[in-house]
Coordinates of C-alpha atoms in Angstrom, one line a residue:
M113 CA 99.2 148.4 73.0
A114 CA 100.0 152.0 72.5
W115 CA 97.4 154.7 72.2
K116 CA 97.6 157.0 69.2
I117 CA 96.5 160.6 69.2
F118 CA 95.0 161.8 66.0
D119 CA 95.2 165.5 65.2
M120 CA 92.7 165.3 62.3
S121 CA 89.1 164.5 62.0
N122 CA 87.3 163.6 58.8
L123 CA 84.6 166.1 59.7
R124 CA 85.3 169.7 58.7
L125 CA 83.1 172.7 59.7
I126 CA 82.6 174.7 56.5
N127 CA 80.0 177.2 57.7
E128 CA 77.7 178.1 60.6
T129 CA 74.9 180.5 59.8
S130 CA 72.4 181.8 62.4
A131 CA 69.5 184.1 61.9
T132 CA 66.7 185.7 64.0
S133 CA 63.2 186.8 63.0
V134 CA 63.3 185.5 59.4
S135 CA 60.8 183.9 57.1
S136 CA 63.7 181.8 55.6
I137 CA 67.4 181.2 55.8
S138 CA 69.6 180.6 52.8
V139 CA 73.0 179.0 53.3
T140 CA 75.0 179.6 50.2
D141 CA 78.3 178.5 48.7
V142 CA 78.8 175.6 51.1
F143 CA 78.8 172.7 48.7
S144 CA 81.9 172.5 46.5
A145 CA 84.2 170.1 44.7
D146 CA 86.2 169.7 48.0
F147 CA 83.8 167.0 49.4
D148 CA 81.3 164.5 48.1
I149 CA 79.4 164.0 51.4
Y150 CA 78.2 166.8 53.7
K151 CA 76.6 166.8 57.1
V152 CA 74.0 169.5 57.8
V153 CA 72.8 170.2 61.3
I154 CA 69.8 172.5 61.9
K155 CA 69.5 173.4 65.6
D156 CA 68.3 176.1 68.0
V157 CA 65.1 176.4 66.1
D158 CA 62.4 178.6 67.7
S159 CA 59.5 179.7 65.6
T160 CA 56.2 181.6 65.7
A161 CA 54.2 178.4 64.7
E162 CA 54.5 174.7 65.3
N163 CA 54.9 173.2 61.9
Y164 CA 57.2 171.5 59.4
T165 CA 60.5 172.8 58.1
Y166 CA 60.8 172.9 54.3
M167 CA 64.0 172.9 52.2
K168 CA 64.9 173.8 48.6
L169 CA 68.3 173.6 47.1
I170 CA 70.3 176.4 45.6
N171 CA 72.2 175.9 42.3
S172 CA 75.7 177.3 41.3
S173 CA 74.0 180.3 39.7
G174 CA 72.7 181.3 43.2
S175 CA 69.1 180.5 42.2
I176 CA 66.7 178.5 44.4
V177 CA 65.6 175.4 42.4
T178 CA 61.8 175.7 42.2
A179 CA 61.1 173.1 39.5
S180 CA 59.0 170.1 40.4
L181 CA 62.0 167.8 40.5
Y182 CA 62.1 166.9 44.2
D183 CA 61.3 163.3 45.3
Y184 CA 61.1 162.4 49.0
A185 CA 59.8 159.8 51.4
S186 CA 59.6 160.4 55.2
E187 CA 58.2 158.8 58.2
Y188 CA 56.7 161.0 60.9
L189 CA 57.4 159.4 64.3
R190 CA 55.1 160.7 67.1
S191 CA 55.0 159.4 70.6
Y192 CA 51.3 160.3 71.0
T193 CA 49.8 158.6 67.9
S194 CA 50.6 156.2 65.1
F195 CA 53.5 156.8 62.8
S196 CA 52.7 158.1 59.3
P197 CA 54.6 157.9 56.1
V198 CA 54.6 160.7 53.5
I199 CA 55.8 160.1 49.9
G200 CA 56.0 162.6 47.1
T201 CA 57.4 162.7 43.6
A202 CA 57.8 165.6 41.3
T203 CA 57.2 168.2 44.0
G204 CA 58.7 171.7 44.2
V205 CA 60.1 171.4 47.7
F206 CA 61.4 168.9 50.3
P207 CA 58.6 169.1 52.9
R208 CA 59.0 167.6 56.3
F209 CA 62.7 168.2 56.3
G210 CA 62.3 168.8 60.0
V211 CA 59.8 170.1 62.5
Q212 CA 59.9 173.4 64.3
N213 CA 58.1 174.3 67.5
T214 CA 57.5 177.5 69.5
G215 CA 60.3 177.6 72.1
T216 CA 64.0 176.9 71.5
S217 CA 64.1 174.1 74.0
D218 CA 61.4 172.3 72.0
G219 CA 62.7 173.1 68.6
G220 CA 64.7 169.9 68.3
T221 CA 67.5 169.2 65.9
T222 CA 67.6 168.0 62.3
V223 CA 70.7 166.1 61.0
A224 CA 71.0 165.4 57.2
Y225 CA 73.7 164.0 55.0
F226 CA 73.9 165.2 51.4
F227 CA 75.6 163.1 48.7
N228 CA 77.3 164.6 45.6
P229 CA 75.5 168.0 45.6
Y230 CA 78.2 169.8 43.7
S231 CA 78.5 167.2 40.9
S232 CA 76.6 168.3 37.8
S233 CA 76.6 164.7 36.5
T234 CA 74.6 163.1 39.3
Y235 CA 71.4 163.8 41.2
T236 CA 71.7 165.4 44.7
S237 CA 70.5 163.0 47.3
F238 CA 70.1 163.2 51.1
I239 CA 69.0 161.3 54.2
N240 CA 67.7 163.1 57.3
E241 CA 66.6 162.6 60.8
H242 CA 64.9 164.9 63.3
S243 CA 64.0 164.7 66.9
G244 CA 62.2 167.2 69.1
Q245 CA 59.3 168.0 71.3
G246 CA 55.9 169.0 69.9
S247 CA 53.0 170.4 71.8
L248 CA 51.5 166.9 72.1
G249 CA 54.6 164.9 72.8
L250 CA 57.9 163.7 71.3
V251 CA 58.3 164.0 67.6
G252 CA 60.7 162.2 65.3
L253 CA 61.2 162.2 61.6
K254 CA 63.3 160.1 59.2
G255 CA 63.5 160.7 55.5
I256 CA 65.2 160.5 52.2
G257 CA 65.1 162.7 49.2
Q258 CA 66.6 163.4 45.8
L259 CA 66.6 166.3 43.3
R260 CA 66.1 164.8 39.9
E261 CA 68.3 167.3 38.1
N262 CA 71.9 167.1 37.0
S263 CA 73.0 170.5 38.3
S264 CA 75.7 171.7 40.6
I265 CA 74.1 172.5 43.9
T266 CA 76.0 174.9 46.2
G267 CA 73.5 175.6 49.0
M268 CA 70.0 175.4 50.5
N269 CA 67.1 177.5 51.5
I270 CA 65.2 176.5 54.6
Y271 CA 61.8 177.9 55.7
P272 CA 58.9 177.1 58.0
A273 CA 55.6 175.8 56.5
S274 CA 54.0 178.7 58.3
G275 CA 55.1 181.6 60.6
T276 CA 58.7 182.7 60.9
F277 CA 61.9 181.5 62.6
D278 CA 62.5 183.5 65.7
T279 CA 66.0 181.8 65.8
I280 CA 67.7 179.2 63.7
T281 CA 71.3 177.9 63.3
V282 CA 72.5 175.8 60.4
Q283 CA 75.9 174.1 60.4
V284 CA 77.5 172.5 57.3
F285 CA 80.3 170.1 57.6
G286 CA 82.3 168.4 54.8
I287 CA 83.1 164.7 55.4
R288 CA 86.5 163.7 54.1
V289 CA 86.8 160.1 52.8
D290 CA 90.3 158.7 52.8

């Protein structure tokens, strides 16, 4: 059997945005007609307060979607107490998109997959996972969400429930499907 070397990957880095000392970070013009599925990685998160990371979507006009059209379900997975589900419909934000902590080494990483965000004829959906270290122990999060609006989405706005991000990095990849 001969080994094949592949020069191409189906994962394409589209954008990497980092920020320091900010109350939110907007990653714009990353979703396009080039891909239907995107991988988003939020890492190197250090913040002034331990809390949840929230996310709203940005439409093709460059406006943050603030209407109460966000539906989500997430499971908060903590090593130090019982798991807890959170479900919301017709909200103005995707809460619990991730968890941030004080200290970069504890900030954890959130990985999300967005489906058809640029299509104006379908809803934008995502699945996400987060793992990190909170002040009381290990913290995990798994969730799903959907924006119930047929609009072309080109980016996202991420912000902490309280405090500010001392540091944050957001990577966006397009996933090519052959």
